[in-house]
mmCIF file of C-alpha atoms and ligand atoms in Angstrom:
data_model
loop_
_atom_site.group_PDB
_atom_site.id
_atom_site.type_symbol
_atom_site.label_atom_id
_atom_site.label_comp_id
_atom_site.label_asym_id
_atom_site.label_seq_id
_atom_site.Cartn_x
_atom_site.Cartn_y
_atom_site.Cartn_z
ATOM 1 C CA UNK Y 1 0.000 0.000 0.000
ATOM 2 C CA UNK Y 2 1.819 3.523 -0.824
ATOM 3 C CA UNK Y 3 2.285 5.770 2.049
ATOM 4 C CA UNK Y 4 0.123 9.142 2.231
ATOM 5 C CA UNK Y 5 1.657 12.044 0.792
ATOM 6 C CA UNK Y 6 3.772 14.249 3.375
ATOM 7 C CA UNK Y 7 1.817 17.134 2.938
ATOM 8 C CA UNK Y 8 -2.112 17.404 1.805
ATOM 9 C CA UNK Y 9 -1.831 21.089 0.238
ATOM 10 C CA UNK Y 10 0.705 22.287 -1.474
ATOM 11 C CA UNK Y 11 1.069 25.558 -2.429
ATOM 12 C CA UNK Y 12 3.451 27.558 -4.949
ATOM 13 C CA UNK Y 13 2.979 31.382 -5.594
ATOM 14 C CA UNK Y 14 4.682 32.065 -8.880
ATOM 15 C CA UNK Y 15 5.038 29.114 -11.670
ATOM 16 C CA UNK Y 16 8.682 29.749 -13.555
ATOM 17 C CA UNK Y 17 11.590 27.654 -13.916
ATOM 18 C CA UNK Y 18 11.668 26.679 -10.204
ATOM 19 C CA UNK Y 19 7.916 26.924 -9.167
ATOM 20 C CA UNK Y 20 7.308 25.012 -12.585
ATOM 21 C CA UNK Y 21 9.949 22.303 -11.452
ATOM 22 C CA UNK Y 22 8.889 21.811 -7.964
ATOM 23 C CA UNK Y 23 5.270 21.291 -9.114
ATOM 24 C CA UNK Y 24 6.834 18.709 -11.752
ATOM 25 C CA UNK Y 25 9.179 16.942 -8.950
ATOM 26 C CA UNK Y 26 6.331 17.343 -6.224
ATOM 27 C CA UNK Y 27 3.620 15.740 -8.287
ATOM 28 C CA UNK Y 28 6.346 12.909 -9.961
ATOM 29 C CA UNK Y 29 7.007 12.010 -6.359
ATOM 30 C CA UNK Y 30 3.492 12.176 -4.459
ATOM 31 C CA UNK Y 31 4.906 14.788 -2.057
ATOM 32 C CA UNK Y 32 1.208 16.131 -2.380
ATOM 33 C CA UNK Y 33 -2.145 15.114 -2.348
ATOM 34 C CA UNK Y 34 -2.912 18.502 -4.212
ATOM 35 C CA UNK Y 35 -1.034 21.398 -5.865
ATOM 36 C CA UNK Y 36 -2.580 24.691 -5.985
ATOM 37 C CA UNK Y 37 -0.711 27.143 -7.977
ATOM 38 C CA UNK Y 38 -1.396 30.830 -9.328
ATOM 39 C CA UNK Y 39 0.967 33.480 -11.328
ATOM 40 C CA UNK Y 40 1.394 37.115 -11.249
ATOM 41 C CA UNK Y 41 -0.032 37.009 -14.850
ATOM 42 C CA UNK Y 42 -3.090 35.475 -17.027
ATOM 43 C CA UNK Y 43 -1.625 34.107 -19.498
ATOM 44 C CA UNK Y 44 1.108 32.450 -17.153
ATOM 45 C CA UNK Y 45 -2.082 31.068 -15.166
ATOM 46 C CA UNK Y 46 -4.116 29.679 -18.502
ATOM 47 C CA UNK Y 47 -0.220 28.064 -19.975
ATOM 48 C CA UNK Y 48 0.237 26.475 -16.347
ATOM 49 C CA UNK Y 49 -3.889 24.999 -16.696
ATOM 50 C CA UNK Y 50 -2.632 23.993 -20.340
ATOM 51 C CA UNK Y 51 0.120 22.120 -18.445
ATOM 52 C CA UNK Y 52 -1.690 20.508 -16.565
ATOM 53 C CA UNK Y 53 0.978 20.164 -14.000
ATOM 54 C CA UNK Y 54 -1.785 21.567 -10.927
ATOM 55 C CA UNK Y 55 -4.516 20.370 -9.751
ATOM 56 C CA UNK Y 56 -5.743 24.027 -9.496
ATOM 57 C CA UNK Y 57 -4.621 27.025 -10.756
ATOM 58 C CA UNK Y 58 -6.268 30.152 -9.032
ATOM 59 C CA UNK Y 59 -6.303 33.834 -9.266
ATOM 60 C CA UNK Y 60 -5.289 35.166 -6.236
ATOM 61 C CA UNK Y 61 -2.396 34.472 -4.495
ATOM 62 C CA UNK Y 62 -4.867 34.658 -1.121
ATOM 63 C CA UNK Y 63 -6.913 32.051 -2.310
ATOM 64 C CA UNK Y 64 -3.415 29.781 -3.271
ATOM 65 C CA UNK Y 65 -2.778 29.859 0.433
ATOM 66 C CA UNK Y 66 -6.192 28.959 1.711
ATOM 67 C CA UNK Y 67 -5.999 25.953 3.896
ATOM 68 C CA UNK Y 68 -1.942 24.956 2.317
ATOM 69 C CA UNK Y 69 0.336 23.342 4.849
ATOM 70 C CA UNK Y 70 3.219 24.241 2.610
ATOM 71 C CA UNK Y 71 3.400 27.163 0.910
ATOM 72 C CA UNK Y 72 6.185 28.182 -1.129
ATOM 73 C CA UNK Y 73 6.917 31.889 -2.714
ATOM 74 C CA UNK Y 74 9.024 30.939 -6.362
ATOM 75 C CA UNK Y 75 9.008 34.991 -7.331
ATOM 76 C CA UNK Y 76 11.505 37.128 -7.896
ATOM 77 C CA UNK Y 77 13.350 38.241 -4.481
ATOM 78 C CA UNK Y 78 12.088 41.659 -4.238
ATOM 79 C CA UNK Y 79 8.512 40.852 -4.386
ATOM 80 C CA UNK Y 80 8.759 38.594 -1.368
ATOM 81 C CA UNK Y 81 7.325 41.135 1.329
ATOM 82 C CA UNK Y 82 4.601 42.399 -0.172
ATOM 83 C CA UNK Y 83 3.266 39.029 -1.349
ATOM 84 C CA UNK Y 84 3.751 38.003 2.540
ATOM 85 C CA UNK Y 85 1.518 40.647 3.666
ATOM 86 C CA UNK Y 86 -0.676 39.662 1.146
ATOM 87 C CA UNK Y 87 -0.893 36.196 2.169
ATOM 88 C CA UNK Y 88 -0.555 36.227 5.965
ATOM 89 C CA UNK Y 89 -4.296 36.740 6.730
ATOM 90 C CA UNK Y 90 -4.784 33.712 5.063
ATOM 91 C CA UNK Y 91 -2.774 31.340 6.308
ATOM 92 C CA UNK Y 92 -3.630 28.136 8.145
ATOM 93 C CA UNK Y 93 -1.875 28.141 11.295
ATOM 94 C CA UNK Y 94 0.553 25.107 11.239
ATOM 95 C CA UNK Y 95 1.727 25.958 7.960
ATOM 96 C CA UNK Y 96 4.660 25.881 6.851
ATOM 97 C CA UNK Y 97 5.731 29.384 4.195
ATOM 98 C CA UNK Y 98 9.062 29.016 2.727
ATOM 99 C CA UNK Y 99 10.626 30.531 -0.596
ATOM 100 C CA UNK Y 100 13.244 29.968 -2.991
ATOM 101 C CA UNK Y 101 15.251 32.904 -3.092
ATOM 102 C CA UNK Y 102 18.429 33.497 -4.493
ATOM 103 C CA UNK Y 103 19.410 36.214 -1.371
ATOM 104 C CA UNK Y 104 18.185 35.414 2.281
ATOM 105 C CA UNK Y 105 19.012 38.390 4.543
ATOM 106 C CA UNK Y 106 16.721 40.565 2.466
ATOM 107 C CA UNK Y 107 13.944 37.816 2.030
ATOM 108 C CA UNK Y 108 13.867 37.050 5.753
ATOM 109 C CA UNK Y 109 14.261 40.842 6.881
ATOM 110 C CA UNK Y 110 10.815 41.356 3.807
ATOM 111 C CA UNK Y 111 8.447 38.462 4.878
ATOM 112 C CA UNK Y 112 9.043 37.829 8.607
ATOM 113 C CA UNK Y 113 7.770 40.825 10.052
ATOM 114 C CA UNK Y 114 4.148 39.841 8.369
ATOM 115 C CA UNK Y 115 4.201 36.259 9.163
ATOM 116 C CA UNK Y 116 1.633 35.243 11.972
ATOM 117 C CA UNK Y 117 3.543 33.656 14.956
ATOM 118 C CA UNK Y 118 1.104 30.640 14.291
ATOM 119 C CA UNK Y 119 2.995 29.513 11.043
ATOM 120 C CA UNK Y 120 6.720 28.200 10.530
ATOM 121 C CA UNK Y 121 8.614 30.611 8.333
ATOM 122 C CA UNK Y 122 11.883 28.092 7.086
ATOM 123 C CA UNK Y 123 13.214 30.057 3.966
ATOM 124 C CA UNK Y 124 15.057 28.555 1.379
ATOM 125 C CA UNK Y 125 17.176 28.341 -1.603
ATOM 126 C CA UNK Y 126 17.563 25.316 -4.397
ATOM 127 C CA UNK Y 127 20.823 25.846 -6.001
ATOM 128 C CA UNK Y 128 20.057 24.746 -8.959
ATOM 129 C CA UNK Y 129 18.434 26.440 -12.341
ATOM 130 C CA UNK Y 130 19.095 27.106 -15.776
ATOM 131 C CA UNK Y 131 19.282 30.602 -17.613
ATOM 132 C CA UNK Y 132 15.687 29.882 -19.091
ATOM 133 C CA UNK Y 133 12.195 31.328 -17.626
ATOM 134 C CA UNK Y 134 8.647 30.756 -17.488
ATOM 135 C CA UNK Y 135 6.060 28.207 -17.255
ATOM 136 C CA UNK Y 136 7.789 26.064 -19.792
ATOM 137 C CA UNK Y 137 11.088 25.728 -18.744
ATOM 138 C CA UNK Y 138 10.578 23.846 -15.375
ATOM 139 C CA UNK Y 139 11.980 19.847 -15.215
ATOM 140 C CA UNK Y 140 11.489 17.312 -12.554
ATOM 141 C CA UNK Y 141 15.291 16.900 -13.065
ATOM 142 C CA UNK Y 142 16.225 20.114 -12.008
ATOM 143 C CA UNK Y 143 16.799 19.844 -8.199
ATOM 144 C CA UNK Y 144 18.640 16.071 -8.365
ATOM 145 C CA UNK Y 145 22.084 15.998 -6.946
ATOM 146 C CA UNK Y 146 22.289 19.946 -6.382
ATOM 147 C CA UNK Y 147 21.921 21.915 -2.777
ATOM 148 C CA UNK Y 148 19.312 23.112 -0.967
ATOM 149 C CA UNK Y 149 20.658 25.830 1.596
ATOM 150 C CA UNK Y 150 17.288 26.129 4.363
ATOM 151 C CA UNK Y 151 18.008 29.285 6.661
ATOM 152 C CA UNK Y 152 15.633 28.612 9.680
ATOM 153 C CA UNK Y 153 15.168 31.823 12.073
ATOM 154 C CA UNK Y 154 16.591 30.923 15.578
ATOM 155 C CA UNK Y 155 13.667 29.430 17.426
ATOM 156 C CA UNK Y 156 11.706 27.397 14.345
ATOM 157 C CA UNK Y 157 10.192 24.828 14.846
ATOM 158 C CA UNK Y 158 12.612 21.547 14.572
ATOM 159 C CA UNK Y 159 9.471 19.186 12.914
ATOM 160 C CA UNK Y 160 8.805 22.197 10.199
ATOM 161 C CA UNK Y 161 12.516 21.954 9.430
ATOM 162 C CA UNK Y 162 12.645 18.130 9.493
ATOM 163 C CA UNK Y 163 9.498 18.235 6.976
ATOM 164 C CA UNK Y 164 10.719 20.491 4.541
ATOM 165 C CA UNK Y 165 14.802 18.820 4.794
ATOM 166 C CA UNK Y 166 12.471 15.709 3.804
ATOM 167 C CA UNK Y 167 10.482 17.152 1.016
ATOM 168 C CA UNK Y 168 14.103 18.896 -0.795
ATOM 169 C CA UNK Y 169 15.409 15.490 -0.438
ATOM 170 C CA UNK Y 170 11.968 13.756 -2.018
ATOM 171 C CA UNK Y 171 13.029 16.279 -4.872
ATOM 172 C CA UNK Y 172 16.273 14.735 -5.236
ATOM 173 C CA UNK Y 173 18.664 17.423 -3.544
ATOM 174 C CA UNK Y 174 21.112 17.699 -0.860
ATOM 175 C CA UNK Y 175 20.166 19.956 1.987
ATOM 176 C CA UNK Y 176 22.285 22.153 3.723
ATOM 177 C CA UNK Y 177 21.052 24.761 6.649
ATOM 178 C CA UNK Y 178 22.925 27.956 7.457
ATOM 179 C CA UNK Y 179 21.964 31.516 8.534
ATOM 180 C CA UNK Y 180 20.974 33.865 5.987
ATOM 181 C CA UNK Y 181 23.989 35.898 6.559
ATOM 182 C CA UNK Y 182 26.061 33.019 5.955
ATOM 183 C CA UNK Y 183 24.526 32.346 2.771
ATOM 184 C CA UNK Y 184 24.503 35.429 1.057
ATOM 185 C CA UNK Y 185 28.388 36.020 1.478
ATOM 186 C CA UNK Y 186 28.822 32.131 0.145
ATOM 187 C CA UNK Y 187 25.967 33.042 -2.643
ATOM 188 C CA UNK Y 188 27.572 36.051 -3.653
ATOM 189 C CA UNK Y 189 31.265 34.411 -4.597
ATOM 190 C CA UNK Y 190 29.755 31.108 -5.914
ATOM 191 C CA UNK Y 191 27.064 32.857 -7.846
ATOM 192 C CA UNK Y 192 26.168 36.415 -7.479
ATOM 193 C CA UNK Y 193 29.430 37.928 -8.963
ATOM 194 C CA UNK Y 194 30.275 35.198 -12.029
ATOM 195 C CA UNK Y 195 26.826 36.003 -13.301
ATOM 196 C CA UNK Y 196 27.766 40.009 -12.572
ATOM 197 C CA UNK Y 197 31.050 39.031 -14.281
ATOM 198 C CA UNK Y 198 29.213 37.567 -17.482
ATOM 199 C CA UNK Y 199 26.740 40.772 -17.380
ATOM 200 C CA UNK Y 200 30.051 42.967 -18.132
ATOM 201 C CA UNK Y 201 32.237 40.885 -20.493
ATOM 202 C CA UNK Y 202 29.071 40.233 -22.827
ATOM 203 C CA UNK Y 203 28.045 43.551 -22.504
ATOM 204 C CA UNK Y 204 31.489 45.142 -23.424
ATOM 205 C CA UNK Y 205 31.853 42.893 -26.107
ATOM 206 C CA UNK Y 206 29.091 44.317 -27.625
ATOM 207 C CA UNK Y 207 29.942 47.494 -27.302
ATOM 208 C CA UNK Y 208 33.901 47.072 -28.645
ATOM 209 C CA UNK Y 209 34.214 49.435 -31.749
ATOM 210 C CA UNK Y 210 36.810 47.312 -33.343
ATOM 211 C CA UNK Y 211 34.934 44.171 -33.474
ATOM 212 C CA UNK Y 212 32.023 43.702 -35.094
ATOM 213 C CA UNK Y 213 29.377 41.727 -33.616
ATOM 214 C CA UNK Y 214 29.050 39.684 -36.133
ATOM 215 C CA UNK Y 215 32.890 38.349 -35.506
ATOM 216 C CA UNK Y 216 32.013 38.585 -31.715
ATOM 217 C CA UNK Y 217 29.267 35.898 -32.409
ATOM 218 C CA UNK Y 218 31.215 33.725 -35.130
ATOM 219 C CA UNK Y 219 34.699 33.479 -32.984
ATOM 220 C CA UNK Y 220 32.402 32.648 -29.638
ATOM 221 C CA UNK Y 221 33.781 29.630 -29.050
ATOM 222 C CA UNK Y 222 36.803 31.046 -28.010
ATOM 223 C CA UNK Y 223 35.164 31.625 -24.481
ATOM 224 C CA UNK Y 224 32.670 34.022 -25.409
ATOM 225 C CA UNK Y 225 29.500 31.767 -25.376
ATOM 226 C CA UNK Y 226 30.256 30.003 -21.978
ATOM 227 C CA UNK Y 227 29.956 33.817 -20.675
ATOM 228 C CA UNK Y 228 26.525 34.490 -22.819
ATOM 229 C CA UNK Y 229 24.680 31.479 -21.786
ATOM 230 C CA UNK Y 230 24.838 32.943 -17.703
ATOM 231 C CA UNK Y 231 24.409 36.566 -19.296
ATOM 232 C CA UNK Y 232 21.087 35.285 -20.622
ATOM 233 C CA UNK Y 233 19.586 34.660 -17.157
ATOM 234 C CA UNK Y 234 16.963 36.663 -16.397
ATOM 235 C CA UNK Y 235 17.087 40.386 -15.843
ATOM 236 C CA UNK Y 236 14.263 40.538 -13.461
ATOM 237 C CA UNK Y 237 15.478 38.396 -11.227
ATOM 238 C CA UNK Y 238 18.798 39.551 -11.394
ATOM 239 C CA UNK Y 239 18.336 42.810 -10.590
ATOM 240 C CA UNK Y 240 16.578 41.854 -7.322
ATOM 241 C CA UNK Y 241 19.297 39.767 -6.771
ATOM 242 C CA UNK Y 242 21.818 42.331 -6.457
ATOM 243 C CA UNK Y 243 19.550 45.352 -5.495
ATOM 244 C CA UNK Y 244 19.047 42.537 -2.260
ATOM 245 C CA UNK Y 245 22.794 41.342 -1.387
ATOM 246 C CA UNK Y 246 24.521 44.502 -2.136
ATOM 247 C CA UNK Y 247 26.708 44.517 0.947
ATOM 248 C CA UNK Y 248 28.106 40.972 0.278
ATOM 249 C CA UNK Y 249 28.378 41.563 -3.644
ATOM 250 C CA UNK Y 250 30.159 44.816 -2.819
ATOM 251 C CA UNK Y 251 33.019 42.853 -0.397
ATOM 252 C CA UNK Y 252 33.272 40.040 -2.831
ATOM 253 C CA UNK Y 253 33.651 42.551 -5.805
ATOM 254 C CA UNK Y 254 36.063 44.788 -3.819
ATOM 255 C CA UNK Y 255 38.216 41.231 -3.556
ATOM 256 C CA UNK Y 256 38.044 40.290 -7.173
ATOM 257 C CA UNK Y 257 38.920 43.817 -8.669
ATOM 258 C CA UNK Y 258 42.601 43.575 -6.088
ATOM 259 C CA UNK Y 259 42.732 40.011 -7.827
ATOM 260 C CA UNK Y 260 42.006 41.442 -11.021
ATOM 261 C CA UNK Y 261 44.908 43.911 -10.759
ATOM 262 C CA UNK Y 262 47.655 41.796 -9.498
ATOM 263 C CA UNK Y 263 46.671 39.860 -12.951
ATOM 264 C CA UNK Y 264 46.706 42.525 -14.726
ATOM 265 C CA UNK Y 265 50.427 44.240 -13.350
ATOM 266 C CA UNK Y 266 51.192 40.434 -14.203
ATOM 267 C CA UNK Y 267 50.713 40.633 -17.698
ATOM 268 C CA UNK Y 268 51.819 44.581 -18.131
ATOM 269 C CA UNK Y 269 55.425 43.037 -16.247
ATOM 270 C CA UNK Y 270 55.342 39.986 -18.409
ATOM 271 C CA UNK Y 271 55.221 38.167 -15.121
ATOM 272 C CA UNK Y 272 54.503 34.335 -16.679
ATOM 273 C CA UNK Y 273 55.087 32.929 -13.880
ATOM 274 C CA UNK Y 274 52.476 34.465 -11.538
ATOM 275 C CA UNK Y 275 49.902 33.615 -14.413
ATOM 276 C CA UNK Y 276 51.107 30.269 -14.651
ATOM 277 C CA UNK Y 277 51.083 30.135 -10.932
ATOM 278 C CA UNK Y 278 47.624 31.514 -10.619
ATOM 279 C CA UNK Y 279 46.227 29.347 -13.781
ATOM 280 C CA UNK Y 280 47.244 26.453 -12.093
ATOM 281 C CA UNK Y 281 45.795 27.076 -9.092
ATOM 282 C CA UNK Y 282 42.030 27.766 -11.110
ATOM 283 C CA UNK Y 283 42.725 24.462 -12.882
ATOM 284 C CA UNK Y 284 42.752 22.331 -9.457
ATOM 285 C CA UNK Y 285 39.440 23.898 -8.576
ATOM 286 C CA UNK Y 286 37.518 23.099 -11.545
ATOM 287 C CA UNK Y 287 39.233 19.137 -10.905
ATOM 288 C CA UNK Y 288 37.988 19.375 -7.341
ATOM 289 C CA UNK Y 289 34.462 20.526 -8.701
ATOM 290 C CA UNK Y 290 34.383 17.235 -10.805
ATOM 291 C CA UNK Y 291 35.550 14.944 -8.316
ATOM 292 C CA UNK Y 292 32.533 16.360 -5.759
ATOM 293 C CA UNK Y 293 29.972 15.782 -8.576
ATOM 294 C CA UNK Y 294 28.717 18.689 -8.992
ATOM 295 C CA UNK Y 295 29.496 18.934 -12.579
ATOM 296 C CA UNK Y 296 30.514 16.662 -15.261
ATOM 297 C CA UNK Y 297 33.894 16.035 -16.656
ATOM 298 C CA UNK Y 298 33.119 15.348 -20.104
ATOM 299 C CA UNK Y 299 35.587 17.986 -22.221
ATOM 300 C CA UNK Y 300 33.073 21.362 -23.580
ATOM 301 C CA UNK Y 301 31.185 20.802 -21.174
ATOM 302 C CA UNK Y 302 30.139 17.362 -22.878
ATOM 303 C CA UNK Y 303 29.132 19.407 -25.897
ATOM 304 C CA UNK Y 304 28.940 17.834 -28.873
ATOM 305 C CA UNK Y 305 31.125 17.686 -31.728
ATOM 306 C CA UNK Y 306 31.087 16.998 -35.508
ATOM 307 C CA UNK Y 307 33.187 14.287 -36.452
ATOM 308 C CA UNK Y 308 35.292 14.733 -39.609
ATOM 309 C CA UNK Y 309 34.597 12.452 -42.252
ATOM 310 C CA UNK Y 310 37.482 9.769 -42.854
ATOM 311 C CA UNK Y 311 38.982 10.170 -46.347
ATOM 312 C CA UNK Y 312 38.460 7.259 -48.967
ATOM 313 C CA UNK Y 313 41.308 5.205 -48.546
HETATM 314 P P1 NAP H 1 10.676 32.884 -13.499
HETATM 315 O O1 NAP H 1 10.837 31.671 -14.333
HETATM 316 O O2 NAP H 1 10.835 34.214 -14.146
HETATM 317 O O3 NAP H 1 9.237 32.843 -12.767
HETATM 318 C C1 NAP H 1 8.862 33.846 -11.872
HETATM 319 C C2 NAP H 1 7.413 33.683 -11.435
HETATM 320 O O4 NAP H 1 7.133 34.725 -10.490
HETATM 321 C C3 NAP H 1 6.394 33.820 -12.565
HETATM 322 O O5 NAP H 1 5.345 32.918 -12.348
HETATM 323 C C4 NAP H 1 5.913 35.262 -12.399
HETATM 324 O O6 NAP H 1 4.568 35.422 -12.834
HETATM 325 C C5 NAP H 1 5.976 35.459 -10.906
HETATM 326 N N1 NAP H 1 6.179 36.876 -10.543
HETATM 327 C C6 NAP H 1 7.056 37.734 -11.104
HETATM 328 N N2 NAP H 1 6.992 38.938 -10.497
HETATM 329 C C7 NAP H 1 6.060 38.830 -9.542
HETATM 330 C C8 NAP H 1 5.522 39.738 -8.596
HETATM 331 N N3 NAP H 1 5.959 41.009 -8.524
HETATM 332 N N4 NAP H 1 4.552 39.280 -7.757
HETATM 333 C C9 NAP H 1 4.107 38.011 -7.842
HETATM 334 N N5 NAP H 1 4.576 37.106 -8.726
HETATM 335 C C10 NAP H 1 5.541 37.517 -9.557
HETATM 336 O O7 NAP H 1 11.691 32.897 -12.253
HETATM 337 P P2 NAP H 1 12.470 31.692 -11.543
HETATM 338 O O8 NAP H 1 13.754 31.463 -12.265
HETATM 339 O O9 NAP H 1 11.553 30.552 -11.305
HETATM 340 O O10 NAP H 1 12.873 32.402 -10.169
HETATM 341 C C11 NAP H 1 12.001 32.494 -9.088
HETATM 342 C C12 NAP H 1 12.795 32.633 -7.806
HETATM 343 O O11 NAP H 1 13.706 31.542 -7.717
HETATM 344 C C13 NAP H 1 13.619 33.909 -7.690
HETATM 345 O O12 NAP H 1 13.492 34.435 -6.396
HETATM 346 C C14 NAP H 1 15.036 33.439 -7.898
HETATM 347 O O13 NAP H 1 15.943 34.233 -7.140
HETATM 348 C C15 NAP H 1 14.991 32.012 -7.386
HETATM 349 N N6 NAP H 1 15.942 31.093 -8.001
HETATM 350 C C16 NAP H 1 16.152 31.126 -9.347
HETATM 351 C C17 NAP H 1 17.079 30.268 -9.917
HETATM 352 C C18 NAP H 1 17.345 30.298 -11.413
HETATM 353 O O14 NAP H 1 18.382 29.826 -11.876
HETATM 354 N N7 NAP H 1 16.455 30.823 -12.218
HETATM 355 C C19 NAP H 1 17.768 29.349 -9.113
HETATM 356 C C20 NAP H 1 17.487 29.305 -7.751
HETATM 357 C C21 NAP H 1 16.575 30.183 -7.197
HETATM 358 P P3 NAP H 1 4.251 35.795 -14.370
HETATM 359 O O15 NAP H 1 4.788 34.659 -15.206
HETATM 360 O O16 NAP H 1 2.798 35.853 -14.401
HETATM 361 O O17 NAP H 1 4.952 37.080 -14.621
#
């Protein structure tokens, strides 16, 4: 006889790439006996009913909440606090409200101060996603193998935590919990300032008067593309994203730009063997990321390649 699902309503505020996947994990793995969904926009609602992915799709982010025992916010970070006052009247006490954020301080500093003291507030963040958007580009693939960091407020509630560890590791990922502090300065090395790093290089490529864009685009393989594929994230989100861990982006940028220089005197001395040096030590980090599984060793990033056709002997 299968078990009954951990929780009996489910719901997600906001159906993108991660609200999208959880719904497709969630339903995949019976976390639920019912998902009830809604989206900032109509036509996101009427794709999600044309999904089918739901059991319900509603209008109101009030009535997504009615009666939920899990409720989970999968919008952009800055909208966070005013879609918890929204919501709070309408929770069911017991329930647990957690998010998916790609900042913490900010989230938890936005939503707590609405949340009744009758629910359990455990935010959290799947680190895991793709440079695509919308209803469409959720997988039930996405969160396997890949953290989940929970940042708890002192005092929660130990079963809330337990429950929501157990329904990030239904989804297939490996959970982690920290304070929100914590997170955001790890965040902002790991993810916050390559993506601010691929924002620049892409966008000063395109502005280089010697190159044409056209040779930019043809010659992309050179590096180029590996940059424009985190550059093509999206710009919503990203701007919350920095607009919400400014501090920690701001110490982890001042870092970079002293690294940045002592590369650069490096290569205005001729100074081959602090590059080499410094190369080397990159290369042993990318090794180590292998060997930990997070990401594949195939060569291109297991790209792949035209073969050339053999010659008639
Ligand atoms: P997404 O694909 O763009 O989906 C965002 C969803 O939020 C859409 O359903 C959108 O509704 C809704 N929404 C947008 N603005 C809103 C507002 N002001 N009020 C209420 N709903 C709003 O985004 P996503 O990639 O799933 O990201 C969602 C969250 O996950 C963000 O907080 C992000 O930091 C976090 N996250 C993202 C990634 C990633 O790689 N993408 C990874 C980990 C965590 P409409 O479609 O109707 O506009």
């Amino acid at each position: 006889m299968n078990a009954a699902p951990p929780f009996k309503r489910v719901a997600l505020i906001g159906f993108g790439l991660i609200g999208g996947s959880i719904a497709r994990a969630a339903r995949e793995q019976g976390l639920a006996e019912e998902i009830v969904t809604t989206a900032r926009s109509a036509k996101t609602r009427a794709r999600v009913k044309e999904l089918g992915i739901a059991e319900s799709v509603v209008e109101t982010n009030a009535e997504a909440v009615d009666n939920a025992d899990l409720v989970i916010l999968c919008i952009p970070v800055g909208a966070c606090g005013a879609v918890a006052e929204e919501i709070a009247p309408h929770l069911k006490p017991g329930a647990i409200v957690s998010d998916v954020g790609s900042v913490k301080g900010a989230v938890v500093r936005d939503m707590a101060p609405y949340l009744p003291a009758a629910v359990h507030f455990v935010p959290a963040h799947p680190v895991a996603g793709t440079e695509h958007s919308g209803p469409d580009s959720g997988f039930a693939e996405l969160f396997i193998n890949r953290w989940c960091i929970l940042t708890p407020p002192e005092g929660t509630d130990a079963e809330a935590i337990e429950r929501l560890r157990a329904f990030w590791t239904a989804l297939g990922a490996k959970v982690e919990i920290m304070t929100p502090d914590h997170h955001d300065l790890v965040l902002a090395i790991t993810s916050h300032l390559p993506h601010l790093i691929a924002y620049t290089i892409v966008g000063t490529a395109d502005e280089l008067g010697q190159v044409t864009s056209s040779e930019v685009m043809k010659f992309s393989a050179g590096g180029f593309r590996d940059f424009t594929r985190i550059a093509a994230s999206d710009p919503i989100m990203w701007r919350d994203v920095f607009l919400a861990n400014k501090d920690a982006v701001l110490e982890m940028l001042g870092t970079f730009n002293e690294d940045l220089s002592k590369l650069t005197r490096a290569i205005r001395r001729g100074d081959g063997e602090a590059l080499f040096e410094h190369f080397t030590r990159t290369r042993a980090i990318r090794r180590g990321i292998v060997e930990i599984g997070q990401d594949s060793a195939a060569p291109d990033f297991g790209r792949p390649h035209a073969h050339l056709v053999k010659k008639a002997e």
